[in-house]
Short mmCIF file of C-alpha atoms in Angstrom, two decimals:
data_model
loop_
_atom_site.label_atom_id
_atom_site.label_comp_id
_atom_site.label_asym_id
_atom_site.label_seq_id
_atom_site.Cartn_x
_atom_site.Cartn_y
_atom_site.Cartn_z
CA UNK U 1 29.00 75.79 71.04
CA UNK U 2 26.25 73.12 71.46
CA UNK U 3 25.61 71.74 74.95
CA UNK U 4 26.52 68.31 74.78
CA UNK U 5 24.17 65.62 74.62
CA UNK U 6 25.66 62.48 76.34
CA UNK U 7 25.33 64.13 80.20
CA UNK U 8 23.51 61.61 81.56
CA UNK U 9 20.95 63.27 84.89
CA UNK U 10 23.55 63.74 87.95
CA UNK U 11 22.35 64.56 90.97
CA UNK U 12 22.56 68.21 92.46
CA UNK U 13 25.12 67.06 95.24
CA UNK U 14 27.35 64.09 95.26
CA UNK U 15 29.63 63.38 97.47
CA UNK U 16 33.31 61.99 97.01
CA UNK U 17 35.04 59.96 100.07
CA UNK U 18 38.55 59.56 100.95
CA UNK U 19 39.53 55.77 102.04
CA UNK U 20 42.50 57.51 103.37
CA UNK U 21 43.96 61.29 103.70
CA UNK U 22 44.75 63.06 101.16
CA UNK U 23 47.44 66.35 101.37
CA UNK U 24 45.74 68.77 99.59
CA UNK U 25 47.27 72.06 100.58
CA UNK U 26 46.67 74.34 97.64
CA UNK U 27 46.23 74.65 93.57
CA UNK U 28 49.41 72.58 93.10
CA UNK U 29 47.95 69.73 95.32
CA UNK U 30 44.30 69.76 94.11
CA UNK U 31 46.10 69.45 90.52
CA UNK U 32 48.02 66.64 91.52
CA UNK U 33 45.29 65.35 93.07
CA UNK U 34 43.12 65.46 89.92
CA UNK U 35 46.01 63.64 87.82
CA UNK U 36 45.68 60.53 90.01
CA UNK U 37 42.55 60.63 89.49
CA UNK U 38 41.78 61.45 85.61
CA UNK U 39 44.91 60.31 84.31
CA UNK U 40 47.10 57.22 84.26
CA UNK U 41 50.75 57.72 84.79
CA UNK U 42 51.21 58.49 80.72
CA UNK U 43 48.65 61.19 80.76
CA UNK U 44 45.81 59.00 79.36
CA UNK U 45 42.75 59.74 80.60
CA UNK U 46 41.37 56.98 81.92
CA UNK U 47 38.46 54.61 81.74
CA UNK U 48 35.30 55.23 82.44
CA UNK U 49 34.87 51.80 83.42
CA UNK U 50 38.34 51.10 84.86
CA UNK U 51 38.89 50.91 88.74
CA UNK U 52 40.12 55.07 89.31
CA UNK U 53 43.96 54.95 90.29
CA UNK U 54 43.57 56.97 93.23
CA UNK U 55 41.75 55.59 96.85
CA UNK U 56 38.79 57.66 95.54
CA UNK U 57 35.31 55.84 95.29
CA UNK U 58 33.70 58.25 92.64
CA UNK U 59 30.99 57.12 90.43
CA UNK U 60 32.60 55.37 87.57
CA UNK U 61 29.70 55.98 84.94
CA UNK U 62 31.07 59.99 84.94
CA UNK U 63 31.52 61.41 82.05
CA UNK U 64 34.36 63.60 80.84
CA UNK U 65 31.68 66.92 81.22
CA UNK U 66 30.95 66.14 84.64
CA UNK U 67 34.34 65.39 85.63
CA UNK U 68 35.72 68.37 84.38
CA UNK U 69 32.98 70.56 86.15
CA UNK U 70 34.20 69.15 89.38
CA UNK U 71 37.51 69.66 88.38
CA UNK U 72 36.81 73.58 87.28
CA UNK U 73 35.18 73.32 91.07
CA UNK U 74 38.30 72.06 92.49
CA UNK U 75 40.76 74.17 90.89
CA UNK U 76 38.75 77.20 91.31
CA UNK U 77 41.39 79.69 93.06
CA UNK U 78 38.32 81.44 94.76
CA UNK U 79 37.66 78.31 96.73
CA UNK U 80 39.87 79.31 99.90
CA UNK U 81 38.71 77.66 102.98
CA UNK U 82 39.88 75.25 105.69
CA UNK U 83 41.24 72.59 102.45
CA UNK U 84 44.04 75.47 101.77
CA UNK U 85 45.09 75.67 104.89
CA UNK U 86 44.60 72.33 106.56
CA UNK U 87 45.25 68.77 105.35
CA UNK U 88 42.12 67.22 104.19
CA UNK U 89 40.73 63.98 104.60
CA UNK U 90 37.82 61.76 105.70
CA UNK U 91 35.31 63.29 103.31
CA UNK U 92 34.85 65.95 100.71
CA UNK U 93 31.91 67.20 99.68
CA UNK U 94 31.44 68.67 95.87
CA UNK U 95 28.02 70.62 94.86
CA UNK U 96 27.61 69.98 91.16
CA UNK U 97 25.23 72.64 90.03
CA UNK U 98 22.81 71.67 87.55
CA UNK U 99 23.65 74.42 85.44
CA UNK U 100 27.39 73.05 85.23
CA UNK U 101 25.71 69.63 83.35
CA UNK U 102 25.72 71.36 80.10
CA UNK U 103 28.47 73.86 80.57
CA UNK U 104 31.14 72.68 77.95
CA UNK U 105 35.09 72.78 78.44
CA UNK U 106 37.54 75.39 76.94
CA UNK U 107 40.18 72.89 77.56
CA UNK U 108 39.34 69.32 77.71
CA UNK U 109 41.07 66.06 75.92
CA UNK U 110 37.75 64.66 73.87
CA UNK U 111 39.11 62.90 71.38
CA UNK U 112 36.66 60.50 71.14
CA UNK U 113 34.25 63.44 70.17
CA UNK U 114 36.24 63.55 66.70
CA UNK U 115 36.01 59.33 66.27
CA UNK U 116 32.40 59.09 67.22
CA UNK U 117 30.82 61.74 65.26
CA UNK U 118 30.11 61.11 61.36
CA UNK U 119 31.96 63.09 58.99
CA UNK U 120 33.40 63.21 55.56
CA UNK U 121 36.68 64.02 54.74
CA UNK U 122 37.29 65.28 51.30
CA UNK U 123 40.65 63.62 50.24
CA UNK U 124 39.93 65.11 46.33
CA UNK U 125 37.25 67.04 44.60
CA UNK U 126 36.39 67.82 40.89
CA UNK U 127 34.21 70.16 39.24
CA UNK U 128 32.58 68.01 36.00
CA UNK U 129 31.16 68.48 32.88
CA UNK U 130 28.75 66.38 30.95
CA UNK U 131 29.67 66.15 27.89
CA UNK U 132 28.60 62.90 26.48
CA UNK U 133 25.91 60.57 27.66
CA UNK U 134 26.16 56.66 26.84
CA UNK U 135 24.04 54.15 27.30
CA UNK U 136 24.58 53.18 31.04
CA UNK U 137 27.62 55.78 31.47
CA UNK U 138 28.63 59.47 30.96
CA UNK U 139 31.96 60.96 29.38
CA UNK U 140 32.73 64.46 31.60
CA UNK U 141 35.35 66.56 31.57
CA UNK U 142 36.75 67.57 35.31
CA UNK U 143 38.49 70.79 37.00
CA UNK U 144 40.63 69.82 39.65
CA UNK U 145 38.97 71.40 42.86
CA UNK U 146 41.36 70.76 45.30
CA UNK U 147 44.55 72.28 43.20
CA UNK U 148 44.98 73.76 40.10
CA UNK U 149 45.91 71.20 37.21
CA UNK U 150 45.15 70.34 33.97
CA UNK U 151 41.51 69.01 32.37
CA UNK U 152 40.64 66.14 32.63
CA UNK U 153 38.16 63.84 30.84
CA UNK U 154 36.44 60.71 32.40
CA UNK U 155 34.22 58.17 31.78
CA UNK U 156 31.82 57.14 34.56
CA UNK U 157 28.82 54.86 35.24
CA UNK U 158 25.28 55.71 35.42
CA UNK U 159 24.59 53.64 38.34
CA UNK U 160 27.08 55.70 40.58
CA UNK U 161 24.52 58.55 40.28
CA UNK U 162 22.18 58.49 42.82
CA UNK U 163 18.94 57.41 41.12
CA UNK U 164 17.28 60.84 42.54
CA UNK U 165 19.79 62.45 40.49
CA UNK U 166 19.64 60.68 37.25
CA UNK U 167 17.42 62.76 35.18
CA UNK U 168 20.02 65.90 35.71
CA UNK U 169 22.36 63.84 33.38
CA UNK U 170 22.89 65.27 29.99
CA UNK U 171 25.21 67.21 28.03
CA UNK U 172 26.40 70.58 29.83
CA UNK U 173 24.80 68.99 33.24
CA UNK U 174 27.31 70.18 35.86
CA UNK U 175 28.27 68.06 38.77
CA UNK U 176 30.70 67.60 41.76
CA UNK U 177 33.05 64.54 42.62
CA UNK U 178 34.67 63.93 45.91
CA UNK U 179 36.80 60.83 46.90
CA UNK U 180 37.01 60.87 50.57
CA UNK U 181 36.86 59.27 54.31
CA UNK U 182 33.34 58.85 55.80
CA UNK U 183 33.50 58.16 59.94
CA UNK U 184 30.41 56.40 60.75
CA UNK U 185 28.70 57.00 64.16
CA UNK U 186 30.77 54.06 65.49
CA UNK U 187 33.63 55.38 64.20
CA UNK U 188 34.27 53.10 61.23
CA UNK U 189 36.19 55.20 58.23
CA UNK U 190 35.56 53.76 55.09
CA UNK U 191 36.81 55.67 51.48
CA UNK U 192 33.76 56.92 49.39
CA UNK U 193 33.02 58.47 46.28
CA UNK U 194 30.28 60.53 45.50
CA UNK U 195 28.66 62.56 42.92
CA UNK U 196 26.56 65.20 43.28
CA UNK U 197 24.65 67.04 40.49
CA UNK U 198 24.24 70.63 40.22
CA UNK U 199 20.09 71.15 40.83
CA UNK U 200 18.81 74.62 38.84
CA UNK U 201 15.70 76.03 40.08
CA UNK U 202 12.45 74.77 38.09
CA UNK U 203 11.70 77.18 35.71
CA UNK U 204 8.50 78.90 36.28
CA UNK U 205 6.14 78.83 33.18
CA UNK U 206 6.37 82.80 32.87
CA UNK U 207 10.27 82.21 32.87
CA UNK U 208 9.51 79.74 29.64
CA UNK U 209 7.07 82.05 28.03
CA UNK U 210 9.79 85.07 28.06
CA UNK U 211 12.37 82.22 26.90
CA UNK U 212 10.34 81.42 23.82
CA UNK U 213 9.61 84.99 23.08
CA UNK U 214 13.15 86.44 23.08
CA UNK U 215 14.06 82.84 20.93
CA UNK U 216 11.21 84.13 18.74
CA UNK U 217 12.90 87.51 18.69
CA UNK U 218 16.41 86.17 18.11
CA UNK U 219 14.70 84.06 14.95
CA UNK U 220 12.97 86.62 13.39
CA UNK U 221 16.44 88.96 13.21
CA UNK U 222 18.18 86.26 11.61
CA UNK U 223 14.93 85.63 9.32
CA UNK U 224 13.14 83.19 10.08
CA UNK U 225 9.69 83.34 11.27
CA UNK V 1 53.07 63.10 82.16
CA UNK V 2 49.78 64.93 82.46
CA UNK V 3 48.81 66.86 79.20
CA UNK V 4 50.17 69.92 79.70
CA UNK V 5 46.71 72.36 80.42
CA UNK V 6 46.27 70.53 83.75
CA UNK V 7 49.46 71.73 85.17
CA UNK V 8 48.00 75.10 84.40
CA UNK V 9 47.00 77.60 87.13
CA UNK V 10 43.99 77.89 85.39
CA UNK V 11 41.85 76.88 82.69
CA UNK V 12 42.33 79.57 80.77
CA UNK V 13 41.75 79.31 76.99
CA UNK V 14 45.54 80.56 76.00
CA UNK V 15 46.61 79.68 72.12
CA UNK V 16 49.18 77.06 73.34
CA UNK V 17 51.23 77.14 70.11
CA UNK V 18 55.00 77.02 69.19
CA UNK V 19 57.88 77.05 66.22
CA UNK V 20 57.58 73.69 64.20
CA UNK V 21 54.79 74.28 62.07
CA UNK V 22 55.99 72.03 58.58
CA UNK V 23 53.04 68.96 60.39
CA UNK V 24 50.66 71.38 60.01
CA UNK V 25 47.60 69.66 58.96
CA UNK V 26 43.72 70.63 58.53
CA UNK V 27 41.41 68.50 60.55
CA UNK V 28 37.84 69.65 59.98
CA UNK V 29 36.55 72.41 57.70
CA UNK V 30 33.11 74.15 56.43
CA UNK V 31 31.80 76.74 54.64
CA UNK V 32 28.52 79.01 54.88
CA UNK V 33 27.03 81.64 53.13
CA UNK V 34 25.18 84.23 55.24
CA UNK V 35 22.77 86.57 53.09
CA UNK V 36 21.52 89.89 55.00
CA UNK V 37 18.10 91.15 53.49
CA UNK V 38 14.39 90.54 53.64
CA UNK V 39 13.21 87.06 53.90
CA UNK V 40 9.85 85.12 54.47
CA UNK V 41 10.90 82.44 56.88
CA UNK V 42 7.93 80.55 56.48
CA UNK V 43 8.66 79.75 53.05
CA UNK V 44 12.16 78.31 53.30
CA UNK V 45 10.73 74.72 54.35
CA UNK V 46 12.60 71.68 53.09
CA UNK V 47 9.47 70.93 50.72
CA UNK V 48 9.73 74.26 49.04
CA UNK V 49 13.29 74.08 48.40
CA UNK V 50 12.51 70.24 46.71
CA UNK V 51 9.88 71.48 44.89
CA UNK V 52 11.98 74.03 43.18
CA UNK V 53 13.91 71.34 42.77
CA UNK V 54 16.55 72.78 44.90
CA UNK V 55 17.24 69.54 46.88
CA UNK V 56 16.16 65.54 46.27
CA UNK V 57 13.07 64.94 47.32
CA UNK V 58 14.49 62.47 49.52
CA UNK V 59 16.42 64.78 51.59
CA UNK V 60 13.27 66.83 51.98
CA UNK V 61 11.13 64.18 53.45
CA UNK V 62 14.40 63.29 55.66
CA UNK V 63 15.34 66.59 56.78
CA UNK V 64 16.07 67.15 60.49
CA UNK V 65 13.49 69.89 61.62
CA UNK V 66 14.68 72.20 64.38
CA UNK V 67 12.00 74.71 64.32
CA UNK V 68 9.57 75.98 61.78
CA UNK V 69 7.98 79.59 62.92
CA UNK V 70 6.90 82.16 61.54
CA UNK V 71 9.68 84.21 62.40
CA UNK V 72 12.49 81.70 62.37
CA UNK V 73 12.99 78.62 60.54
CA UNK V 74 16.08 76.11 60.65
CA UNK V 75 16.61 72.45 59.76
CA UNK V 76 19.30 70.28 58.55
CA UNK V 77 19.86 67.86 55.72
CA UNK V 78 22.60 65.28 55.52
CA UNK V 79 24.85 68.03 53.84
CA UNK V 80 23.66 71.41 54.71
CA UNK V 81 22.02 73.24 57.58
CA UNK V 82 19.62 76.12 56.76
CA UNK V 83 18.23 79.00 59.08
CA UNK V 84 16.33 81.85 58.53
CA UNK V 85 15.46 84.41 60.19
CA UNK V 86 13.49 87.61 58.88
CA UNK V 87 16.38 89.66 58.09
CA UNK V 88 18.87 86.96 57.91
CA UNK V 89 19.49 83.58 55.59
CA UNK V 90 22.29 80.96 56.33
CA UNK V 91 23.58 78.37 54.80
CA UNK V 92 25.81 75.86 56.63
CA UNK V 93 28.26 72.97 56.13
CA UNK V 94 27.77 70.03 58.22
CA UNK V 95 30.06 67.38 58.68
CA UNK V 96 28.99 65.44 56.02
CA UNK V 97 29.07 68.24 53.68
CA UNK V 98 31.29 66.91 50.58
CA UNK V 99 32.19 69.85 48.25
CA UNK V 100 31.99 73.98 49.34
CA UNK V 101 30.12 74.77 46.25
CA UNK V 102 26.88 72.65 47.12
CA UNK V 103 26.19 75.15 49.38
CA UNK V 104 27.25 78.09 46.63
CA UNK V 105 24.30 76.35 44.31
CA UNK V 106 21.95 76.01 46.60
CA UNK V 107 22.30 79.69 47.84
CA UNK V 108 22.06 80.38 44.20
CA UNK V 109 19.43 78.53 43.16
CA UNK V 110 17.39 80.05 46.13
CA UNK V 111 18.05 83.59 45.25
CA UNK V 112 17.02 83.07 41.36
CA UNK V 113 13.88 81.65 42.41
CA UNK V 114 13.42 84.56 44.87
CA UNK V 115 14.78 87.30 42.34
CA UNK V 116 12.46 89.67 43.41
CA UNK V 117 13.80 89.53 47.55
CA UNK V 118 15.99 92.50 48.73
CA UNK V 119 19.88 91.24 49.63
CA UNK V 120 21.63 93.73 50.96
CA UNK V 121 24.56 92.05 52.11
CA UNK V 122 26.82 88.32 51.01
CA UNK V 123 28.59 86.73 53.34
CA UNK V 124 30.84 83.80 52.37
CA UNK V 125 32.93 82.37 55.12
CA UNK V 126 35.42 79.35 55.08
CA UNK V 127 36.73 77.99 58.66
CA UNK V 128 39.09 75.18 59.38
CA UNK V 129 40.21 73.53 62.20
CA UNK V 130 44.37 73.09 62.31
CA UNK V 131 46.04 70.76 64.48
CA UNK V 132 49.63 72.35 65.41
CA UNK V 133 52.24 69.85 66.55
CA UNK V 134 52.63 71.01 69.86
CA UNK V 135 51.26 72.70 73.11
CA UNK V 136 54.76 74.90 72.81
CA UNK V 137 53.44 75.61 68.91
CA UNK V 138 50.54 77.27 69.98
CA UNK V 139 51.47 79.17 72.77
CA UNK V 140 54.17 80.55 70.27
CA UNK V 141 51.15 81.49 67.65
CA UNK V 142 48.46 83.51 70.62
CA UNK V 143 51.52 85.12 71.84
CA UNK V 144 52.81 86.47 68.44
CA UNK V 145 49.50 87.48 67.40
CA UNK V 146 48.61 88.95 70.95
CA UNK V 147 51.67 89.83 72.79
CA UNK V 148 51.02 89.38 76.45
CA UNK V 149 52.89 91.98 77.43
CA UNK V 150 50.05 95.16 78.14
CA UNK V 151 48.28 92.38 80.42
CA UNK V 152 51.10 91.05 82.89
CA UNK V 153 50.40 93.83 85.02
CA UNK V 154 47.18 93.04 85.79
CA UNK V 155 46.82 88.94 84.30
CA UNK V 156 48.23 86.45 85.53
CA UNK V 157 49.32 83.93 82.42
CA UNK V 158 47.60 86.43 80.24
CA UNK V 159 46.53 84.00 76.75
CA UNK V 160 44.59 84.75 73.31
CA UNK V 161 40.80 83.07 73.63
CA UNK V 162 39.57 84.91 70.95
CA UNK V 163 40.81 87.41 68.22
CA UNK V 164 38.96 88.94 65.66
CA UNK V 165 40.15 91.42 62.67
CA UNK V 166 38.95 93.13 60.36
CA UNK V 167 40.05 94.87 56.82
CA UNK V 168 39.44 95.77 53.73
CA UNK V 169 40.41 93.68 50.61
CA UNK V 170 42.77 95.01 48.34
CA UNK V 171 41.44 97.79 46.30
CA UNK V 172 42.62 95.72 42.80
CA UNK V 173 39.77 93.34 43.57
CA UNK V 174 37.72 95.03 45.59
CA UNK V 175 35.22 97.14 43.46
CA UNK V 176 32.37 96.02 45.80
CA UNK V 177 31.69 97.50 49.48
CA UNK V 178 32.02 95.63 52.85
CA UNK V 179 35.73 93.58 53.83
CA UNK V 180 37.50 90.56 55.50
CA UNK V 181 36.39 89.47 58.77
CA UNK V 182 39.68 87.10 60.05
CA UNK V 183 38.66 85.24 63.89
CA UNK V 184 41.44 82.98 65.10
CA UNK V 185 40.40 80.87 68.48
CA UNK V 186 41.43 76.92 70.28
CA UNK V 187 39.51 74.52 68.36
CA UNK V 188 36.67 73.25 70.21
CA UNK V 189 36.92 70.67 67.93
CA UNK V 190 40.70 69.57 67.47
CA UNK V 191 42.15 68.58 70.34
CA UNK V 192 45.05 68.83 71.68
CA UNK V 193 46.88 72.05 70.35
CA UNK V 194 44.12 72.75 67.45
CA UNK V 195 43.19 76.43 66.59
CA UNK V 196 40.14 77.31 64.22
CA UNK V 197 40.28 80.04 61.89
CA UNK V 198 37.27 81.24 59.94
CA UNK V 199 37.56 83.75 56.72
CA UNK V 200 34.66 85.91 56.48
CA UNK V 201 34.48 87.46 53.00
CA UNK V 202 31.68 90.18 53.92
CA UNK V 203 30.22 91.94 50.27
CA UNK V 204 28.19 95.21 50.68
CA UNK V 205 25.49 95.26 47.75
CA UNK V 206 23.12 97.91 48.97
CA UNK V 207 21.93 99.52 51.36
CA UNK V 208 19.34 98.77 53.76
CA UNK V 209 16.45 102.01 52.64
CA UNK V 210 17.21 100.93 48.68
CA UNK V 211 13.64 99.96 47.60
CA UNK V 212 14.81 98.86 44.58
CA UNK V 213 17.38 96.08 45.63
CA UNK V 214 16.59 92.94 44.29
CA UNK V 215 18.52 89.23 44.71
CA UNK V 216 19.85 89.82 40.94
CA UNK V 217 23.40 91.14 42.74
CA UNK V 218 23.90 88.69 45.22
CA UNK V 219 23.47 85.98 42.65
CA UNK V 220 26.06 88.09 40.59
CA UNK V 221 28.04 88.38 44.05
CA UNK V 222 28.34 84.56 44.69
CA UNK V 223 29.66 83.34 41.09
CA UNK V 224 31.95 86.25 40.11
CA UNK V 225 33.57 86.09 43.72
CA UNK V 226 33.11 82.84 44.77
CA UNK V 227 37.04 81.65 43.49
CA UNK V 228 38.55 84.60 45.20
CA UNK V 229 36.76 84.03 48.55
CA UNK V 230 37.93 80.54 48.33
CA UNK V 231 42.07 81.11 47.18
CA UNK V 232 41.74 84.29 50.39
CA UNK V 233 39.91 82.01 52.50
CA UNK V 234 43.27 79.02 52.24
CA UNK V 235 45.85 81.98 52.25
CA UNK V 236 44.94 83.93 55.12
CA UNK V 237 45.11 80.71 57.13
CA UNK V 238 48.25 80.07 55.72
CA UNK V 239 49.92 83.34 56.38
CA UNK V 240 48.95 83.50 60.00
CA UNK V 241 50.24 80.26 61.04
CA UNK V 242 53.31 80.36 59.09
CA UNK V 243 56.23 80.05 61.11
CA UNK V 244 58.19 83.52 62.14
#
């Protein structure tokens, strides 16, 4: 798993202050607790910019890593002290190691991980073959990648080959065709379709030499010279 | 309502999974090819692979270097990640990765250039990431495929994190050495109720005192099995989560 990258610097020790006392008598309370706190009343987690929904004055530039190391903190079962037994209130102290900035949740509600990350989505992919080359298009004929079905033969421009790409056209070039989604870093999906030729090593001019000599051998069987 | 995992005791990372499967949907996949052998890590560098003409010579120039060292190199291009490592080659999906078999021709296309290089071993793995329908849906799945039951004693809420197995392919098409490596974990990456599965497809070409192994297998390896993988790598999947 990578560490994550959007943990902005916290400081070793922040502290979180009550307005007003808070029961917290146990695991069932310090869950509770956390709900107010993370999560409106339809289980959305909320803002990072919206006023919290409980009394709490907590820094509201947290992000989702940090608050679920203080929430790993406060749910931690081995934390028995004076907050299990007694009600708690007036002000809570929570030690936020460094080491916990980059330590990344088993469980945790991201999905703006999936929106915000770029990405493409193959909807449909072909296997093509070359087999005619046109002026400013290509004819190929295409295996169904994605399921099994029938040959297929297209037509398709030039231009939609990436110009890097363009001197791999020719008859028997093989290439792949996918028709997708692409999620941009700001989360904009747009439908694309790219090619992609197949790219064969260069051949060496040892390779060549041993290519002409077994053509040579092939032509002198048949008679030739 | 809360999601669910908060009401938890813990934050244990139990398979949450349940009955209803027919929504069952794919979210994120990838591929890689991992190649066990003897390689020169030095010369794997995005400008060698364009000037074989291996990759555009745009991507080269563009490539995302992570480190280049003598004794480990790895970098990323739009499509494909690549790390070396003396003994060990991989080739990744990324995100942006459009079509498995990029990564099949590139791996190829390496290994013909470097016929000569000892591969002992071809990996070809598939993973996806499945989004189940429910929290109940998951639980259902962890708790089939690991019955809790030899951990209540001593676990409380015992759950599946991670579970790995391993076989051998069926002898019909299995004339080569090695087996199926089948890990089944939460998705770190679909959220809520996701679970990843990845499809290792492990092939055994020779072993690792055989002077005379050459790349000339692997190559062979890659395009005779390279279907197969693929149709084992969608069914295993398919079987697992299947509803019981």
């Amino acid at each position: 798993m990578n560490p994550p990258t959007d943990i902005a610097p916290l400081p070793a020790t922040e502290e979180l202050h009550f307005d007003h006392h808070v029961p917290v008598s146990g695991v069932a309370d310090r869950v509770r607790f956390l709900e107010g706190w993370l999560f409106d009343e339809e289980g959305r987690e909320a803002e990072e910019t919206r006023e919290p929904r409980s009394s709490l004055k907590l820094h509201q530039d947290w992000r989702p890593m940090q608050k679920w190391a203080l929430a790993q903190q406060l749910l931690d079962p081995s934390d028995a002290g004076p907050a299990e037994e007694a009600e708690l209130g007036g002000k809570l102290s929570v030690v936020l190691p460094a080491s916990q900035h980059v330590l990344m949740p088993v469980v945790w509600h991201r999905p703006a991980d999936e929106t915000t990350r770029e990405a493409f989505t193959a909807l449909q992919r072909w296997e093509g073959v070359v087999t005619e080359c046109l002026e400013e298009s290509f004819v190929a004929r295409l295996t169904d990648l994605t399921e099994e079905g029938p040959l297929e033969e297209v037509e398709l421009a030039l231009e939609d080959v990436a110009p890097e790409d363009r001197s791999l056209v020719g008859p028997g070039a093989v290439f792949y065709w996918s028709i997708g989604y692409r999620d941009d870093e700001s989360g904009r999906r747009s439908r694309e379709s790219t090619l992609r030729f197949r790219r064969l090593p260069v051949w060496s001019e040892a390779e060549l030499e041993a290519a002409r000599e077994r053509a040579r051998e092939v032509a002198k069987a048949f008679g030739g010279e | 309502m809360p999601p669910k995992w908060l009401t938890k005791p813990t934050f244990s990372r139990c398979l949450y999974t349940g009955d209803a499967l027919a929504e069952l949907a794919i979210e994120r996949q990838g591929n890689a090819i991992h190649l066990l052998g003897s390689f020169n890590p030095r010369l794997f560098q995005p400008a060698w692979l364009a000037a074989h003409n291996l990759i555009r010579d745009a991507e080269s120039e563009t490539a995302e270097i992570r480190i280049i060292h003598s004794d480990i190199v790895s970098y990323a291009l739009d499509w494909v990640r690549v790390e070396v490592e003396g003994e060990k080659l991989a080739i990744i999906s990324t995100a942006n990765s459009e079509t498995p078999e990029q990564l099949r021709d590139l791996a190829v296309g390496v290994l013909e250039v470097l016929s000569h290089t000892p591969v002992y071993t071809v990996g070809i793995q598939f993973w996806g990431h499945y989004a189940l329908e429910s929290q109940e849906a998951r639980d259902d799945l962890g708790w089939r495929l690991v019955p809790p039951d030899p951990f209540k004693e001593h676990l409380a809420m015992p759950g599946m994190t991670t579970l790995r197995v391993s076989g051998s392919r069926s002898s019909e098409d299995d004339p080569d050495g090695g087996g199926l490596i089948v890990t089944v974990e939460p998705s770190n990456r679909v959220n809520p109720n996701g679970v990843y599965i990845s499809v290792l497809d492990q092939y055994e070409l020779a072993d690792q005192n055989d002077a005379d192994a050459t790349a000339g297998p692997a190559v062979a390896c890659l395009k005779e099995n390279w279907a197969a993988s693929g149709k084992r790598a969608k069914a295993i999947p398919e079987t697992v989560l299947a509803p019981r």
